Coordinates of C-alpha atoms in Angstrom, one line a residue:
M1 CA -21.3 -59.4 25.6
E2 CA -22.5 -56.4 27.5
A3 CA -20.0 -57.1 30.3
A4 CA -17.2 -57.2 27.7
S5 CA -18.3 -53.9 26.2
S6 CA -18.6 -52.3 29.5
Q7 CA -15.1 -53.6 30.5
N8 CA -13.7 -52.1 27.2
G9 CA -15.5 -48.8 27.8
S10 CA -13.9 -48.7 31.3
S11 CA -10.5 -49.5 30.0
I12 CA -10.7 -46.9 27.3
M13 CA -11.8 -44.4 29.9
W14 CA -8.6 -45.0 31.8
F15 CA -6.6 -44.6 28.6
F16 CA -8.1 -41.2 28.0
R17 CA -7.5 -40.1 31.6
D18 CA -4.0 -41.4 31.4
K19 CA -3.5 -39.1 28.3
G20 CA -4.8 -36.0 30.1
F21 CA -8.3 -35.8 29.0
D22 CA -10.9 -34.6 31.6
D23 CA -14.3 -36.2 32.0
K24 CA -16.2 -33.6 30.0
S25 CA -14.0 -34.1 27.0
I26 CA -14.2 -37.9 27.3
N27 CA -18.1 -37.7 27.4
E28 CA -18.2 -35.4 24.4
M29 CA -15.9 -38.0 22.5
F30 CA -18.2 -40.9 23.4
K31 CA -21.2 -38.8 22.2
K32 CA -19.4 -38.1 19.0
C33 CA -18.3 -41.6 18.4
K34 CA -20.4 -44.6 19.5
R35 CA -17.6 -46.9 18.4
L36 CA -15.6 -45.9 21.4
E37 CA -17.9 -47.9 23.7
G38 CA -16.5 -51.2 22.2
A39 CA -13.0 -49.9 21.6
Q40 CA -10.0 -51.7 23.0
K41 CA -7.4 -49.9 25.1
E42 CA -4.6 -51.8 23.3
R43 CA -5.8 -50.7 19.8
A44 CA -6.2 -47.0 21.0
S45 CA -2.7 -47.1 22.5
E46 CA -1.3 -48.6 19.4
N47 CA -2.9 -46.0 17.2
W48 CA -1.8 -43.2 19.5
S49 CA 1.8 -44.4 19.4
Y50 CA 1.7 -44.7 15.6
L51 CA 0.4 -41.2 15.1
K52 CA 3.1 -40.0 17.3
S53 CA 5.7 -42.0 15.4
I54 CA 4.8 -40.3 12.1
G55 CA 5.6 -36.9 13.5
I56 CA 2.6 -35.6 15.2
Q57 CA 3.7 -33.9 18.5
E58 CA 2.2 -35.5 21.6
R59 CA 0.8 -32.1 22.8
K60 CA -1.2 -32.0 19.6
L61 CA -2.6 -35.5 19.7
P62 CA -5.4 -34.6 22.2
S63 CA -6.8 -32.1 19.8
V64 CA -6.5 -34.5 16.9
V65 CA -8.4 -37.3 18.8
S66 CA -11.0 -35.0 20.3
R67 CA -11.9 -33.8 16.8
C68 CA -11.9 -37.3 15.4
P69 CA -12.2 -39.9 18.1
K70 CA -12.7 -42.8 15.8
I71 CA -9.1 -42.5 14.7
L72 CA -8.4 -44.6 17.8
T73 CA -10.8 -47.4 16.8
F74 CA -9.5 -48.0 13.2
G75 CA -7.4 -51.0 12.3
L76 CA -3.8 -49.8 12.2
N77 CA -2.6 -51.8 9.2
E78 CA -6.1 -51.8 7.5
K79 CA -6.7 -48.1 7.7
L80 CA -4.1 -45.8 9.2
V81 CA -0.9 -47.1 7.7
P82 CA -2.3 -47.3 4.0
M83 CA -3.5 -43.7 4.2
V84 CA -0.3 -42.4 5.7
E85 CA 1.8 -44.3 3.2
C86 CA -0.3 -43.0 0.3
L87 CA -0.1 -39.3 1.6
A88 CA 3.6 -39.8 2.1
T89 CA 4.1 -40.4 -1.6
L90 CA 2.4 -37.1 -2.2
G91 CA 4.5 -35.0 0.1
T92 CA 8.1 -34.0 -0.1
K93 CA 8.6 -33.8 3.6
R94 CA 7.6 -36.2 6.4
R95 CA 6.2 -33.5 8.5
E96 CA 3.8 -32.4 5.8
V97 CA 1.7 -35.6 6.3
A98 CA 1.6 -35.1 10.1
S99 CA 0.6 -31.5 9.6
A100 CA -2.2 -32.4 7.3
I101 CA -3.6 -34.9 9.8
V102 CA -3.4 -32.3 12.6
R103 CA -5.3 -29.8 10.5
F104 CA -8.0 -32.3 9.4
P105 CA -7.8 -35.5 11.4
H106 CA -11.0 -36.9 9.5
I107 CA -8.8 -37.5 6.5
M108 CA -7.8 -40.7 8.2
S109 CA -11.4 -42.0 8.1
H110 CA -11.6 -41.9 4.4
S111 CA -10.7 -44.7 2.1
V112 CA -7.6 -44.5 -0.1
E113 CA -9.3 -46.6 -2.9
E114 CA -12.7 -45.0 -2.7
K115 CA -11.9 -41.3 -2.0
L116 CA -8.2 -40.4 -2.4
C117 CA -7.5 -42.1 -5.7
P118 CA -10.6 -40.8 -7.5
L119 CA -9.9 -37.3 -6.1
L120 CA -6.3 -37.4 -7.5
A121 CA -7.6 -38.7 -10.9
F122 CA -10.2 -35.9 -11.0
F123 CA -7.6 -33.2 -10.5
Q124 CA -5.2 -34.8 -13.0
A125 CA -7.9 -34.8 -15.6
L126 CA -8.2 -31.0 -15.0
G127 CA -4.5 -30.6 -15.8
V128 CA -3.1 -30.2 -12.3
P129 CA 0.7 -30.9 -12.6
E130 CA 1.6 -34.1 -10.8
K131 CA 4.0 -32.3 -8.5
Q132 CA 1.1 -30.0 -7.4
L133 CA -1.3 -32.9 -6.6
G134 CA 0.3 -33.7 -3.3
K135 CA 0.7 -30.1 -2.3
M136 CA -3.0 -29.4 -2.9
I137 CA -4.2 -32.4 -0.7
L138 CA -1.6 -31.8 2.1
L139 CA -2.3 -28.0 2.2
N140 CA -6.1 -28.4 2.2
P141 CA -6.7 -32.1 3.4
R142 CA -10.5 -31.3 3.8
L143 CA -10.6 -31.8 -0.1
I144 CA -11.0 -35.5 0.5
S145 CA -14.3 -35.0 2.2
Y146 CA -15.8 -33.1 -0.7
S147 CA -18.1 -34.9 -3.1
I148 CA -16.6 -34.9 -6.7
D149 CA -20.1 -35.0 -8.3
S150 CA -21.9 -32.4 -6.2
K151 CA -19.2 -30.1 -4.8
L152 CA -16.0 -30.1 -6.9
T153 CA -17.7 -30.4 -10.3
E154 CA -19.9 -27.3 -9.5
I155 CA -16.7 -25.2 -8.8
V156 CA -15.1 -26.4 -12.0
D157 CA -18.3 -25.6 -14.0
F158 CA -18.4 -22.1 -12.4
L159 CA -14.7 -21.4 -13.3
A160 CA -15.5 -22.4 -16.8
T161 CA -18.3 -19.8 -17.1
L162 CA -15.5 -17.2 -16.4
G163 CA -13.9 -18.2 -19.7
L164 CA -11.2 -20.4 -18.4
A165 CA -11.6 -22.8 -21.3
R166 CA -8.0 -23.6 -22.4
E167 CA -6.7 -26.9 -21.3
G168 CA -5.2 -26.8 -17.9
M169 CA -6.3 -23.3 -16.9
I170 CA -8.8 -24.5 -14.3
G171 CA -6.3 -27.0 -12.9
K172 CA -3.8 -24.2 -12.4
V173 CA -6.4 -22.1 -10.5
L174 CA -7.2 -25.0 -8.1
A175 CA -3.5 -25.8 -7.6
R176 CA -2.7 -22.2 -6.8
Y177 CA -5.5 -21.9 -4.2
P178 CA -7.0 -25.2 -3.2
F179 CA -9.1 -23.5 -0.6
I180 CA -11.4 -22.1 -3.4
M181 CA -13.0 -25.5 -3.5
G182 CA -14.4 -25.1 0.0
Y183 CA -16.6 -22.1 -0.9
S184 CA -20.1 -22.1 -2.2
V185 CA -20.7 -21.0 -5.8
D186 CA -24.0 -19.4 -5.1
K187 CA -23.2 -17.8 -1.8
R188 CA -19.6 -16.6 -2.4
L189 CA -17.9 -17.1 -5.8
R190 CA -20.7 -16.0 -8.1
P191 CA -21.6 -12.8 -6.0
T192 CA -17.9 -11.9 -5.8
S193 CA -17.5 -12.2 -9.6
E194 CA -20.7 -10.2 -10.2
F195 CA -19.4 -7.4 -8.0
L196 CA -16.0 -7.3 -9.8
K197 CA -17.9 -7.0 -13.1
S198 CA -20.0 -4.2 -11.6
V199 CA -16.9 -2.2 -10.6
G200 CA -15.7 -2.3 -14.3
L201 CA -13.7 -5.4 -14.7
S202 CA -13.9 -7.1 -18.2
E203 CA -14.2 -10.8 -18.8
T204 CA -10.4 -10.9 -19.4
D205 CA -9.8 -9.0 -16.2
L206 CA -11.9 -11.6 -14.3
Q207 CA -9.9 -14.4 -15.9
T208 CA -6.7 -12.8 -14.7
V209 CA -8.1 -12.5 -11.2
A210 CA -9.1 -16.2 -11.2
M211 CA -5.7 -17.3 -12.6
N212 CA -3.4 -15.1 -10.5
F213 CA -5.4 -14.1 -7.4
P214 CA -8.2 -16.7 -6.9
E215 CA -8.3 -15.9 -3.2
V216 CA -10.0 -12.6 -4.2
L217 CA -13.0 -14.5 -5.5
C218 CA -13.5 -16.2 -2.1
R219 CA -13.8 -13.0 -0.1
D220 CA -17.2 -11.6 1.2
V221 CA -18.5 -8.8 -0.9
N222 CA -20.4 -7.0 1.8
K223 CA -17.8 -7.5 4.6
I224 CA -14.5 -6.9 2.6
L225 CA -14.9 -5.9 -1.0
K226 CA -17.4 -3.1 -0.7
P227 CA -15.8 -1.5 2.3
N228 CA -12.4 -1.4 0.4
F229 CA -14.2 0.0 -2.6
A230 CA -15.8 2.7 -0.5
Y231 CA -12.4 3.5 1.0
L232 CA -10.8 4.0 -2.4
Q233 CA -13.7 6.3 -3.3
Q234 CA -13.1 8.3 -0.1
C235 CA -9.4 8.7 -1.0
G236 CA -10.5 10.5 -4.2
F237 CA -10.2 7.8 -6.9
G238 CA -12.8 7.9 -9.6
D239 CA -14.7 4.8 -10.7
R240 CA -12.6 4.3 -13.8
Q241 CA -9.4 4.7 -11.7
I242 CA -10.6 2.1 -9.1
A243 CA -11.5 -0.3 -12.0
A244 CA -7.8 0.2 -13.3
L245 CA -6.5 -0.4 -9.7
V246 CA -8.5 -3.5 -9.3
A247 CA -7.6 -4.8 -12.8
G248 CA -3.9 -4.1 -12.2
Y249 CA -3.7 -5.4 -8.6
P250 CA -6.9 -7.3 -7.6
P251 CA -5.8 -7.8 -4.0
I252 CA -6.4 -4.2 -3.3
L253 CA -10.0 -5.0 -2.7
I254 CA -9.1 -7.6 0.1
K255 CA -6.2 -6.0 1.7
S256 CA -6.6 -4.6 5.3
I257 CA -7.6 -0.9 5.0
K258 CA -6.0 -0.1 8.4
N259 CA -2.8 -2.1 8.0
S260 CA -2.1 -2.0 4.3
L261 CA -4.0 0.5 2.2
E262 CA -4.2 3.5 4.6
P263 CA -0.5 3.5 5.5
R264 CA 0.5 3.4 1.8
I265 CA -1.9 6.1 0.7
R266 CA -0.7 8.3 3.6
F267 CA 3.0 7.7 2.7
L268 CA 2.3 8.4 -1.0
V269 CA 0.6 11.8 -0.3
E270 CA 2.0 13.1 2.9
V271 CA 5.7 11.8 2.8
M272 CA 6.4 11.4 -0.9
G273 CA 4.2 14.4 -1.9
R274 CA 2.7 12.6 -4.8
Q275 CA -0.8 12.7 -6.3
I276 CA -3.1 9.7 -5.9
D277 CA -3.4 9.7 -9.8
E278 CA 0.1 8.2 -9.9
V279 CA -1.0 4.9 -8.3
A280 CA -4.0 4.6 -10.5
N281 CA -1.4 4.4 -13.4
Y282 CA 0.8 2.0 -11.3
P283 CA -1.5 -0.3 -9.2
D284 CA 1.5 -2.5 -8.2
Y285 CA 2.5 0.3 -5.8
F286 CA 0.3 -1.5 -3.3
R287 CA 2.2 -4.7 -3.8
H288 CA 5.4 -3.4 -2.3
G289 CA 6.4 -3.5 1.3
L290 CA 6.1 -0.2 3.1
K291 CA 9.3 -0.4 5.3
K292 CA 11.5 -2.6 3.1
R293 CA 10.8 -1.1 -0.3
L294 CA 8.8 2.2 -0.2
E295 CA 10.3 4.1 2.7
L296 CA 14.0 2.9 2.0
R297 CA 13.9 3.8 -1.7
H298 CA 12.1 7.1 -1.2
K299 CA 14.8 8.0 1.4
L300 CA 17.6 7.2 -0.9
L301 CA 16.2 9.1 -3.8
K302 CA 15.4 12.1 -1.6
E303 CA 18.9 12.3 -0.2
K304 CA 20.2 12.6 -3.8
D305 CA 17.3 15.0 -4.8
I306 CA 16.3 12.5 -7.6
S307 CA 12.8 12.7 -9.1
C308 CA 11.3 9.7 -10.9
S309 CA 8.0 7.9 -11.6
L310 CA 6.7 5.2 -9.2
S311 CA 7.3 2.5 -11.8
E312 CA 10.9 3.6 -12.3
M313 CA 11.4 3.6 -8.5
L314 CA 9.9 0.2 -7.9
D315 CA 10.0 -2.0 -11.0
C316 CA 13.3 -3.5 -10.3
N317 CA 15.3 -5.4 -7.7
Q318 CA 17.5 -3.5 -5.2
K319 CA 20.8 -4.0 -7.0
K320 CA 19.3 -2.6 -10.3
F321 CA 17.7 0.2 -8.5
L322 CA 21.0 1.3 -6.9
I323 CA 22.8 1.0 -10.2
K324 CA 20.1 2.9 -12.2
F325 CA 20.2 6.0 -9.9
G326 CA 23.9 5.9 -9.2
L327 CA 23.4 5.1 -5.5
F328 CA 25.5 1.9 -5.2
K329 CA 28.6 3.5 -3.7
G330 CA 26.7 5.6 -1.2
F331 CA 24.6 2.6 -0.2
A332 CA 27.5 0.3 0.2

């Protein structure tokens, strides 16, 4: 028996070397997965070929196998094929399944009946639209590894405390940003919501943040939100104005200061010659692209010596903007 196991171990070693793995990587995989010691080269080769056949590029397979070596030890028709076929029914494109496996290879180690089906039922009960279910799982395949009872239910209960009580509201939040389920309620989501309250957001404002910009709740207060808040104060905004800015456009607290906020503030004041009070009344200013929208439209208005508010300048598509200010002929 030991001789057979040793023989298998030797043949699987040759399999790994043939696929380009060095001895250090091979040893790490054996430490990570004891099942490799009794693994058969034929099964490993069969599983490798199958993963390649479903669209995983061969250059990415070593990374997939290194992170989840046991993927080569599973029965092809007992484990891999059922999971892939089930995932394929969730995706609209074949490559989405391959991409999900590359991002989180351990998805293949979970049971369709015991993990995936209960997970889908859990999200459906929360009102996640059927078309969104597949996108959620394939976008964040790590979801399958979370416990419904101890992890996901805690996230749902937290969102309910924000007042997202109407049927389907929590499901929409999870569908919009599935990654929210990977964060700790106590270490991240609750501290962030408390900080948002402290800067002046009402319960309704918080609900809007959760519904439309759930990623804001997932950012670190000390590393991201507080520095952005301090930057807005340095720019001359008062606390009430900052509260209005955050309520109007919550991502202002998570945008890069250097690459997003600073260039737009500088353009507003130094190039457009406007007061910062104007953006306090129109927070969506920070939503617009600097090059494609702000600079281009300001240039066109300046050439015609036209004055207008920020909302008049930006709250329409390009065609309506040109027609509104009589610029269509000159632009064409």
